[in-house]
């Protein structure tokens, strides 16, 4: 596949949460478009499988185990990318978890786990990446937020709060680093065909297939999204074709935010 103006050939990328779902698709699409990719995540077996798949397809990839809730690990991950590729041009912050429930149903442990991963991980990874990007004259950060960054959902207090924070952190970083040549944007997916969607269904007491059908039918486009459809939007934002975009929240949502 030719990516034309969306090529990221010669660039180096680090993707968090890249062992499955949207993060995996982002790593694969960026590699197919020419980037060298550091695949990161907590599951070593799945991470190496993603790395090996990229290599078999002719791309360049390495894997590093990384837990984004550990700021020192985030710093080490950026350092590993620079050591492996000589630079860091693109950071995709995808690592995320979910916990259903209102504030009354959410435990302290779940609240902290969701906020530390979904929002704290974006903060820690970005703080580690910005100096490396600035040293090379610029870069791009793409955060995976959610359509629930733009409107709330019942029974998702921690998740909505974390993703709303990702949206505002995106805009704040865009303002802080624009003159340093660093663009910061986020994508806001609706329901996407990922393992996390099945976890959410289970937490809500729904059968997986029934949940996918119901959520797809609820979207104006009539189906849930595919991980690669989010990854293509990430690729656009990471490419020079989006050079005039920063601070943007791009819905990839089957029309959900149009209602």
PDB file of C-alpha atoms in Angstrom:
ATOM      1  CA  UNK A   1       0.000   0.000   0.000  1.00  0.00           C
ATOM      2  CA  UNK A   2       1.297   3.465  -0.919  1.00  0.00           C
ATOM      3  CA  UNK A   3       0.698   6.211   1.608  1.00  0.00           C
ATOM      4  CA  UNK A   4       1.712   9.082  -0.682  1.00  0.00           C
ATOM      5  CA  UNK A   5       1.622  12.430   1.170  1.00  0.00           C
ATOM      6  CA  UNK A   6       1.011  10.560   4.421  1.00  0.00           C
ATOM      7  CA  UNK A   7       4.375   8.800   4.289  1.00  0.00           C
ATOM      8  CA  UNK A   8       6.438   8.926   7.473  1.00  0.00           C
ATOM      9  CA  UNK A   9       9.513   7.373   5.861  1.00  0.00           C
ATOM     10  CA  UNK A  10      12.717   8.007   7.790  1.00  0.00           C
ATOM     11  CA  UNK A  11      10.904   8.899  10.999  1.00  0.00           C
ATOM     12  CA  UNK A  12      11.028   7.101  14.323  1.00  0.00           C
ATOM     13  CA  UNK A  13       7.908   6.376  16.353  1.00  0.00           C
ATOM     14  CA  UNK A  14       7.076   5.048  19.807  1.00  0.00           C
ATOM     15  CA  UNK A  15       3.602   3.598  20.356  1.00  0.00           C
ATOM     16  CA  UNK A  16       2.273   2.770  23.821  1.00  0.00           C
ATOM     17  CA  UNK A  17      -0.361   0.094  24.312  1.00  0.00           C
ATOM     18  CA  UNK A  18       0.835  -1.399  21.036  1.00  0.00           C
ATOM     19  CA  UNK A  19       0.368  -5.056  21.940  1.00  0.00           C
ATOM     20  CA  UNK A  20      -3.290  -5.142  20.833  1.00  0.00           C
ATOM     21  CA  UNK A  21      -6.204  -3.149  19.487  1.00  0.00           C
ATOM     22  CA  UNK A  22      -5.775   0.424  18.321  1.00  0.00           C
ATOM     23  CA  UNK A  23      -2.163   0.635  19.494  1.00  0.00           C
ATOM     24  CA  UNK A  24      -1.197  -2.442  17.511  1.00  0.00           C
ATOM     25  CA  UNK A  25      -2.901  -1.039  14.402  1.00  0.00           C
ATOM     26  CA  UNK A  26      -1.084   2.271  14.866  1.00  0.00           C
ATOM     27  CA  UNK A  27       2.291   0.531  15.103  1.00  0.00           C
ATOM     28  CA  UNK A  28       1.574  -1.554  12.006  1.00  0.00           C
ATOM     29  CA  UNK A  29       0.259   1.347   9.916  1.00  0.00           C
ATOM     30  CA  UNK A  30       3.123   3.673  10.871  1.00  0.00           C
ATOM     31  CA  UNK A  31       5.634   0.953  10.008  1.00  0.00           C
ATOM     32  CA  UNK A  32       3.917   0.272   6.677  1.00  0.00           C
ATOM     33  CA  UNK A  33       4.117   4.013   5.941  1.00  0.00           C
ATOM     34  CA  UNK A  34       7.874   3.960   6.468  1.00  0.00           C
ATOM     35  CA  UNK A  35       8.491   4.702  10.153  1.00  0.00           C
ATOM     36  CA  UNK A  36      10.778   2.751  12.428  1.00  0.00           C
ATOM     37  CA  UNK A  37       8.571   1.782  15.365  1.00  0.00           C
ATOM     38  CA  UNK A  38       9.256   0.965  19.006  1.00  0.00           C
ATOM     39  CA  UNK A  39       6.358  -1.258  20.037  1.00  0.00           C
ATOM     40  CA  UNK A  40       5.689  -0.929  23.764  1.00  0.00           C
ATOM     41  CA  UNK A  41       3.298  -2.508  26.240  1.00  0.00           C
ATOM     42  CA  UNK A  42       3.115  -4.679  29.321  1.00  0.00           C
ATOM     43  CA  UNK A  43       2.600  -8.058  27.605  1.00  0.00           C
ATOM     44  CA  UNK A  44       5.970  -9.250  26.305  1.00  0.00           C
ATOM     45  CA  UNK A  45       4.634 -12.199  24.296  1.00  0.00           C
ATOM     46  CA  UNK A  46       2.086 -10.115  22.412  1.00  0.00           C
ATOM     47  CA  UNK A  47       4.543  -7.252  21.994  1.00  0.00           C
ATOM     48  CA  UNK A  48       7.156  -9.464  20.385  1.00  0.00           C
ATOM     49  CA  UNK A  49       4.466 -10.923  18.129  1.00  0.00           C
ATOM     50  CA  UNK A  50       3.553  -7.426  16.910  1.00  0.00           C
ATOM     51  CA  UNK A  51       7.232  -6.611  16.362  1.00  0.00           C
ATOM     52  CA  UNK A  52       7.812  -9.826  14.451  1.00  0.00           C
ATOM     53  CA  UNK A  53       4.729  -9.273  12.312  1.00  0.00           C
ATOM     54  CA  UNK A  54       5.944  -5.813  11.323  1.00  0.00           C
ATOM     55  CA  UNK A  55       9.343  -7.241  10.415  1.00  0.00           C
ATOM     56  CA  UNK A  56       7.800 -10.017   8.323  1.00  0.00           C
ATOM     57  CA  UNK A  57       5.852  -7.366   6.421  1.00  0.00           C
ATOM     58  CA  UNK A  58       9.125  -5.580   5.621  1.00  0.00           C
ATOM     59  CA  UNK A  59       8.959  -2.904   8.306  1.00  0.00           C
ATOM     60  CA  UNK A  60      11.416  -1.918  11.029  1.00  0.00           C
ATOM     61  CA  UNK A  61      10.408  -2.476  14.641  1.00  0.00           C
ATOM     62  CA  UNK A  62      11.729  -3.158  18.106  1.00  0.00           C
ATOM     63  CA  UNK A  63       9.840  -4.095  21.282  1.00  0.00           C
ATOM     64  CA  UNK A  64      10.256  -2.840  24.832  1.00  0.00           C
ATOM     65  CA  UNK A  65       8.148  -3.743  27.835  1.00  0.00           C
ATOM     66  CA  UNK A  66       6.771  -0.510  29.262  1.00  0.00           C
ATOM     67  CA  UNK A  67       4.220   0.350  31.952  1.00  0.00           C
ATOM     68  CA  UNK A  68       3.122   3.960  31.418  1.00  0.00           C
ATOM     69  CA  UNK A  69       2.143   4.350  35.076  1.00  0.00           C
ATOM     70  CA  UNK A  70       5.874   4.334  35.937  1.00  0.00           C
ATOM     71  CA  UNK A  71       7.446   7.699  34.980  1.00  0.00           C
ATOM     72  CA  UNK A  72      10.967   6.242  35.088  1.00  0.00           C
ATOM     73  CA  UNK A  73       9.909   3.511  32.667  1.00  0.00           C
ATOM     74  CA  UNK A  74       8.527   6.182  30.342  1.00  0.00           C
ATOM     75  CA  UNK A  75      11.865   7.981  30.363  1.00  0.00           C
ATOM     76  CA  UNK A  76      13.679   4.700  29.707  1.00  0.00           C
ATOM     77  CA  UNK A  77      11.319   3.936  26.816  1.00  0.00           C
ATOM     78  CA  UNK A  78      12.086   7.237  25.105  1.00  0.00           C
ATOM     79  CA  UNK A  79      15.791   6.678  25.677  1.00  0.00           C
ATOM     80  CA  UNK A  80      15.485   3.214  24.113  1.00  0.00           C
ATOM     81  CA  UNK A  81      13.796   4.668  21.031  1.00  0.00           C
ATOM     82  CA  UNK A  82      16.547   7.239  20.613  1.00  0.00           C
ATOM     83  CA  UNK A  83      19.213   4.590  21.142  1.00  0.00           C
ATOM     84  CA  UNK A  84      17.610   2.229  18.615  1.00  0.00           C
ATOM     85  CA  UNK A  85      16.703   4.755  15.926  1.00  0.00           C
ATOM     86  CA  UNK A  86      18.851   7.813  16.656  1.00  0.00           C
ATOM     87  CA  UNK A  87      15.820  10.043  17.146  1.00  0.00           C
ATOM     88  CA  UNK A  88      12.155  10.203  18.178  1.00  0.00           C
ATOM     89  CA  UNK A  89       9.768  11.959  15.812  1.00  0.00           C
ATOM     90  CA  UNK A  90       6.371  10.489  16.669  1.00  0.00           C
ATOM     91  CA  UNK A  91       4.780   9.481  19.971  1.00  0.00           C
ATOM     92  CA  UNK A  92       1.394   7.754  19.970  1.00  0.00           C
ATOM     93  CA  UNK A  93      -0.118   7.569  23.452  1.00  0.00           C
ATOM     94  CA  UNK A  94      -2.595   4.697  23.248  1.00  0.00           C
ATOM     95  CA  UNK A  95      -2.165   2.717  26.483  1.00  0.00           C
ATOM     96  CA  UNK A  96      -5.468   2.674  28.327  1.00  0.00           C
ATOM     97  CA  UNK A  97      -7.749   0.766  30.665  1.00  0.00           C
ATOM     98  CA  UNK A  98     -11.412   0.972  31.591  1.00  0.00           C
ATOM     99  CA  UNK A  99     -13.528   0.568  34.689  1.00  0.00           C
ATOM    100  CA  UNK A 100     -17.282   0.915  34.504  1.00  0.00           C
ATOM    101  CA  UNK A 101     -19.435   2.529  37.150  1.00  0.00           C
ATOM    102  CA  UNK A 102     -20.753   5.759  38.586  1.00  0.00           C
ATOM    103  CA  UNK A 103     -18.752   7.504  41.308  1.00  0.00           C
ATOM    104  CA  UNK A 104     -20.688   5.422  43.830  1.00  0.00           C
ATOM    105  CA  UNK A 105     -19.670   2.198  42.096  1.00  0.00           C
ATOM    106  CA  UNK A 106     -16.027   3.107  41.462  1.00  0.00           C
ATOM    107  CA  UNK A 107     -13.473   1.991  44.020  1.00  0.00           C
ATOM    108  CA  UNK A 108     -10.475   4.110  44.976  1.00  0.00           C
ATOM    109  CA  UNK A 109      -8.269   1.486  43.349  1.00  0.00           C
ATOM    110  CA  UNK A 110     -10.154   1.583  40.034  1.00  0.00           C
ATOM    111  CA  UNK A 111     -10.260   5.394  40.016  1.00  0.00           C
ATOM    112  CA  UNK A 112      -6.507   5.651  40.481  1.00  0.00           C
ATOM    113  CA  UNK A 113      -5.776   2.826  38.027  1.00  0.00           C
ATOM    114  CA  UNK A 114      -7.796   4.467  35.240  1.00  0.00           C
ATOM    115  CA  UNK A 115      -6.508   7.990  35.881  1.00  0.00           C
ATOM    116  CA  UNK A 116      -2.887   6.868  36.310  1.00  0.00           C
ATOM    117  CA  UNK A 117      -2.939   4.886  33.074  1.00  0.00           C
ATOM    118  CA  UNK A 118      -5.151   6.884  30.735  1.00  0.00           C
ATOM    119  CA  UNK A 119      -4.150  10.394  31.782  1.00  0.00           C
ATOM    120  CA  UNK A 120      -1.006   9.980  33.873  1.00  0.00           C
ATOM    121  CA  UNK A 121       0.542   7.804  31.175  1.00  0.00           C
ATOM    122  CA  UNK A 122       0.013  10.487  28.527  1.00  0.00           C
ATOM    123  CA  UNK A 123       1.548  13.070  30.841  1.00  0.00           C
ATOM    124  CA  UNK A 124       4.592  10.961  31.745  1.00  0.00           C
ATOM    125  CA  UNK A 125       5.292   9.754  28.205  1.00  0.00           C
ATOM    126  CA  UNK A 126       4.908  13.244  26.752  1.00  0.00           C
ATOM    127  CA  UNK A 127       7.119  14.799  29.399  1.00  0.00           C
ATOM    128  CA  UNK A 128       9.802  12.234  28.537  1.00  0.00           C
ATOM    129  CA  UNK A 129       9.405  12.646  24.763  1.00  0.00           C
ATOM    130  CA  UNK A 130       9.331  16.424  24.380  1.00  0.00           C
ATOM    131  CA  UNK A 131      13.056  16.999  25.146  1.00  0.00           C
ATOM    132  CA  UNK A 132      14.062  14.283  22.660  1.00  0.00           C
ATOM    133  CA  UNK A 133      11.857  15.819  19.978  1.00  0.00           C
ATOM    134  CA  UNK A 134      12.988  19.349  20.735  1.00  0.00           C
ATOM    135  CA  UNK A 135      16.622  18.254  20.392  1.00  0.00           C
ATOM    136  CA  UNK A 136      15.933  17.191  16.783  1.00  0.00           C
ATOM    137  CA  UNK A 137      13.919  20.279  15.874  1.00  0.00           C
ATOM    138  CA  UNK A 138      10.396  19.025  16.457  1.00  0.00           C
ATOM    139  CA  UNK A 139       8.022  16.111  16.417  1.00  0.00           C
ATOM    140  CA  UNK A 140       4.436  14.959  16.706  1.00  0.00           C
ATOM    141  CA  UNK A 141       2.432  13.606  19.627  1.00  0.00           C
ATOM    142  CA  UNK A 142      -0.898  11.905  18.914  1.00  0.00           C
ATOM    143  CA  UNK A 143      -3.021  10.963  21.909  1.00  0.00           C
ATOM    144  CA  UNK A 144      -5.819   8.415  21.780  1.00  0.00           C
ATOM    145  CA  UNK A 145      -8.717  10.042  23.583  1.00  0.00           C
ATOM    146  CA  UNK A 146     -12.361   8.993  23.038  1.00  0.00           C
ATOM    147  CA  UNK A 147     -15.661  10.338  21.803  1.00  0.00           C
ATOM    148  CA  UNK A 148     -16.381  10.271  25.536  1.00  0.00           C
ATOM    149  CA  UNK A 149     -13.861  13.112  25.763  1.00  0.00           C
ATOM    150  CA  UNK A 150     -16.447  15.186  23.907  1.00  0.00           C
ATOM    151  CA  UNK A 151     -19.621  13.967  25.627  1.00  0.00           C
ATOM    152  CA  UNK A 152     -20.183  11.832  28.700  1.00  0.00           C
ATOM    153  CA  UNK A 153     -21.681   8.407  29.137  1.00  0.00           C
ATOM    154  CA  UNK A 154     -23.496   6.956  32.110  1.00  0.00           C
ATOM    155  CA  UNK A 155     -21.690   4.423  34.281  1.00  0.00           C
ATOM    156  CA  UNK A 156     -18.218   5.504  33.153  1.00  0.00           C
ATOM    157  CA  UNK A 157     -17.186   8.206  35.610  1.00  0.00           C
ATOM    158  CA  UNK A 158     -13.486   7.338  35.789  1.00  0.00           C
ATOM    159  CA  UNK A 159     -13.079   6.635  32.076  1.00  0.00           C
ATOM    160  CA  UNK A 160     -14.873   9.802  30.947  1.00  0.00           C
ATOM    161  CA  UNK A 161     -12.854  11.877  33.387  1.00  0.00           C
ATOM    162  CA  UNK A 162      -9.561  10.399  32.210  1.00  0.00           C
ATOM    163  CA  UNK A 163     -10.319  10.869  28.519  1.00  0.00           C
ATOM    164  CA  UNK A 164     -11.640  14.384  29.056  1.00  0.00           C
ATOM    165  CA  UNK A 165      -8.335  15.111  30.727  1.00  0.00           C
ATOM    166  CA  UNK A 166      -6.452  13.713  27.734  1.00  0.00           C
ATOM    167  CA  UNK A 167      -8.299  16.165  25.485  1.00  0.00           C
ATOM    168  CA  UNK A 168      -7.423  19.169  27.654  1.00  0.00           C
ATOM    169  CA  UNK A 169      -3.815  18.010  28.115  1.00  0.00           C
ATOM    170  CA  UNK A 170      -3.562  17.723  24.332  1.00  0.00           C
ATOM    171  CA  UNK A 171      -4.654  21.329  23.886  1.00  0.00           C
ATOM    172  CA  UNK A 172      -2.401  22.599  26.675  1.00  0.00           C
ATOM    173  CA  UNK A 173       0.659  20.847  25.244  1.00  0.00           C
ATOM    174  CA  UNK A 174      -0.192  22.099  21.757  1.00  0.00           C
ATOM    175  CA  UNK A 175       0.015  25.674  23.028  1.00  0.00           C
ATOM    176  CA  UNK A 176       3.144  25.093  25.083  1.00  0.00           C
ATOM    177  CA  UNK A 177       5.198  23.423  22.353  1.00  0.00           C
ATOM    178  CA  UNK A 178       3.965  24.790  19.015  1.00  0.00           C
ATOM    179  CA  UNK A 179       6.895  27.202  18.673  1.00  0.00           C
ATOM    180  CA  UNK A 180       9.281  24.314  19.369  1.00  0.00           C
ATOM    181  CA  UNK A 181       8.083  22.506  16.249  1.00  0.00           C
ATOM    182  CA  UNK A 182       6.075  19.951  18.211  1.00  0.00           C
ATOM    183  CA  UNK A 183       2.480  19.365  17.153  1.00  0.00           C
ATOM    184  CA  UNK A 184       0.098  17.705  19.627  1.00  0.00           C
ATOM    185  CA  UNK A 185      -3.285  16.334  18.565  1.00  0.00           C
ATOM    186  CA  UNK A 186      -5.701  13.626  19.635  1.00  0.00           C
ATOM    187  CA  UNK A 187      -8.167  11.293  17.995  1.00  0.00           C
ATOM    188  CA  UNK A 188     -11.506  10.529  19.624  1.00  0.00           C
ATOM    189  CA  UNK A 189     -12.737   7.058  18.639  1.00  0.00           C
ATOM    190  CA  UNK A 190     -16.193   5.671  19.270  1.00  0.00           C
ATOM    191  CA  UNK A 191     -16.687   1.936  19.789  1.00  0.00           C
ATOM    192  CA  UNK A 192     -13.875   0.076  18.014  1.00  0.00           C
ATOM    193  CA  UNK A 193     -13.448  -3.675  17.503  1.00  0.00           C
ATOM    194  CA  UNK A 194     -10.764  -4.260  20.152  1.00  0.00           C
ATOM    195  CA  UNK A 195     -10.231  -6.519  23.176  1.00  0.00           C
ATOM    196  CA  UNK A 196     -11.124  -3.576  25.445  1.00  0.00           C
ATOM    197  CA  UNK A 197     -14.582  -3.482  23.874  1.00  0.00           C
ATOM    198  CA  UNK A 198     -15.129  -7.077  24.968  1.00  0.00           C
ATOM    199  CA  UNK A 199     -13.913  -6.254  28.488  1.00  0.00           C
ATOM    200  CA  UNK A 200     -16.380  -3.370  28.634  1.00  0.00           C
ATOM    201  CA  UNK A 201     -19.198  -5.665  27.505  1.00  0.00           C
ATOM    202  CA  UNK A 202     -18.323  -8.187  30.196  1.00  0.00           C
ATOM    203  CA  UNK A 203     -18.222  -5.487  32.882  1.00  0.00           C
ATOM    204  CA  UNK A 204     -21.682  -4.376  31.781  1.00  0.00           C
ATOM    205  CA  UNK A 205     -23.033  -7.931  31.914  1.00  0.00           C
ATOM    206  CA  UNK A 206     -23.550  -8.134  28.139  1.00  0.00           C
ATOM    207  CA  UNK A 207     -22.668 -10.945  25.760  1.00  0.00           C
ATOM    208  CA  UNK A 208     -19.818  -9.817  23.508  1.00  0.00           C
ATOM    209  CA  UNK A 209     -21.563 -10.380  20.186  1.00  0.00           C
ATOM    210  CA  UNK A 210     -24.784  -8.797  21.413  1.00  0.00           C
ATOM    211  CA  UNK A 211     -22.886  -5.786  22.717  1.00  0.00           C
ATOM    212  CA  UNK A 212     -21.033  -5.289  19.436  1.00  0.00           C
ATOM    213  CA  UNK A 213     -24.305  -5.509  17.498  1.00  0.00           C
ATOM    214  CA  UNK A 214     -26.121  -3.081  19.786  1.00  0.00           C
ATOM    215  CA  UNK A 215     -23.302  -0.549  19.891  1.00  0.00           C
ATOM    216  CA  UNK A 216     -22.829  -0.707  16.135  1.00  0.00           C
ATOM    217  CA  UNK A 217     -26.519  -0.204  15.442  1.00  0.00           C
ATOM    218  CA  UNK A 218     -26.538   2.771  17.810  1.00  0.00           C
ATOM    219  CA  UNK A 219     -23.957   4.625  15.711  1.00  0.00           C
ATOM    220  CA  UNK A 220     -25.228   6.678  12.761  1.00  0.00           C
ATOM    221  CA  UNK A 221     -22.912   4.766  10.398  1.00  0.00           C
ATOM    222  CA  UNK A 222     -24.461   1.484  11.555  1.00  0.00           C
ATOM    223  CA  UNK A 223     -21.389  -0.451  12.707  1.00  0.00           C
ATOM    224  CA  UNK A 224     -18.494  -0.332  15.133  1.00  0.00           C
ATOM    225  CA  UNK A 225     -15.134   0.823  13.832  1.00  0.00           C
ATOM    226  CA  UNK A 226     -12.022  -1.126  12.944  1.00  0.00           C
ATOM    227  CA  UNK A 227      -8.662  -0.455  14.634  1.00  0.00           C
ATOM    228  CA  UNK A 228      -6.987   0.416  11.341  1.00  0.00           C
ATOM    229  CA  UNK A 229      -9.566   3.163  10.723  1.00  0.00           C
ATOM    230  CA  UNK A 230      -8.287   4.908  13.842  1.00  0.00           C
ATOM    231  CA  UNK A 231      -4.687   4.180  12.872  1.00  0.00           C
ATOM    232  CA  UNK A 232      -5.138   5.849   9.473  1.00  0.00           C
ATOM    233  CA  UNK A 233      -6.306   9.010  11.233  1.00  0.00           C
ATOM    234  CA  UNK A 234      -3.269   8.810  13.523  1.00  0.00           C
ATOM    235  CA  UNK A 235      -1.019   8.437  10.481  1.00  0.00           C
ATOM    236  CA  UNK A 236      -2.517  11.556   8.913  1.00  0.00           C
ATOM    237  CA  UNK A 237      -1.931  13.595  12.075  1.00  0.00           C
ATOM    238  CA  UNK A 238       1.617  12.229  12.357  1.00  0.00           C
ATOM    239  CA  UNK A 239       2.466  13.053   8.745  1.00  0.00           C
ATOM    240  CA  UNK A 240       3.635  16.321   7.245  1.00  0.00           C
ATOM    241  CA  UNK A 241       0.267  16.527   5.464  1.00  0.00           C
ATOM    242  CA  UNK A 242      -1.163  17.677   8.817  1.00  0.00           C
ATOM    243  CA  UNK A 243       1.594  20.234   9.349  1.00  0.00           C
ATOM    244  CA  UNK A 244      -0.858  23.077  10.098  1.00  0.00           C
ATOM    245  CA  UNK A 245      -2.847  21.087  12.676  1.00  0.00           C
ATOM    246  CA  UNK A 246      -2.140  21.239  16.394  1.00  0.00           C
ATOM    247  CA  UNK A 247      -4.477  21.112  19.377  1.00  0.00           C
ATOM    248  CA  UNK A 248      -7.063  19.253  17.290  1.00  0.00           C
ATOM    249  CA  UNK A 249      -9.497  16.632  18.614  1.00  0.00           C
ATOM    250  CA  UNK A 250     -10.413  14.498  15.592  1.00  0.00           C
ATOM    251  CA  UNK A 251     -13.499  12.293  16.045  1.00  0.00           C
ATOM    252  CA  UNK A 252     -13.243   8.849  14.458  1.00  0.00           C
ATOM    253  CA  UNK A 253     -16.671   7.932  15.629  1.00  0.00           C
ATOM    254  CA  UNK A 254     -19.116   6.795  12.952  1.00  0.00           C
ATOM    255  CA  UNK A 255     -21.039  10.012  13.449  1.00  0.00           C
ATOM    256  CA  UNK A 256     -21.603   9.742  17.204  1.00  0.00           C
ATOM    257  CA  UNK A 257     -20.618  13.346  17.949  1.00  0.00           C
ATOM    258  CA  UNK A 258     -22.926  14.726  15.261  1.00  0.00           C
ATOM    259  CA  UNK A 259     -25.989  14.039  17.367  1.00  0.00           C
TER     260      UNK A 259
END
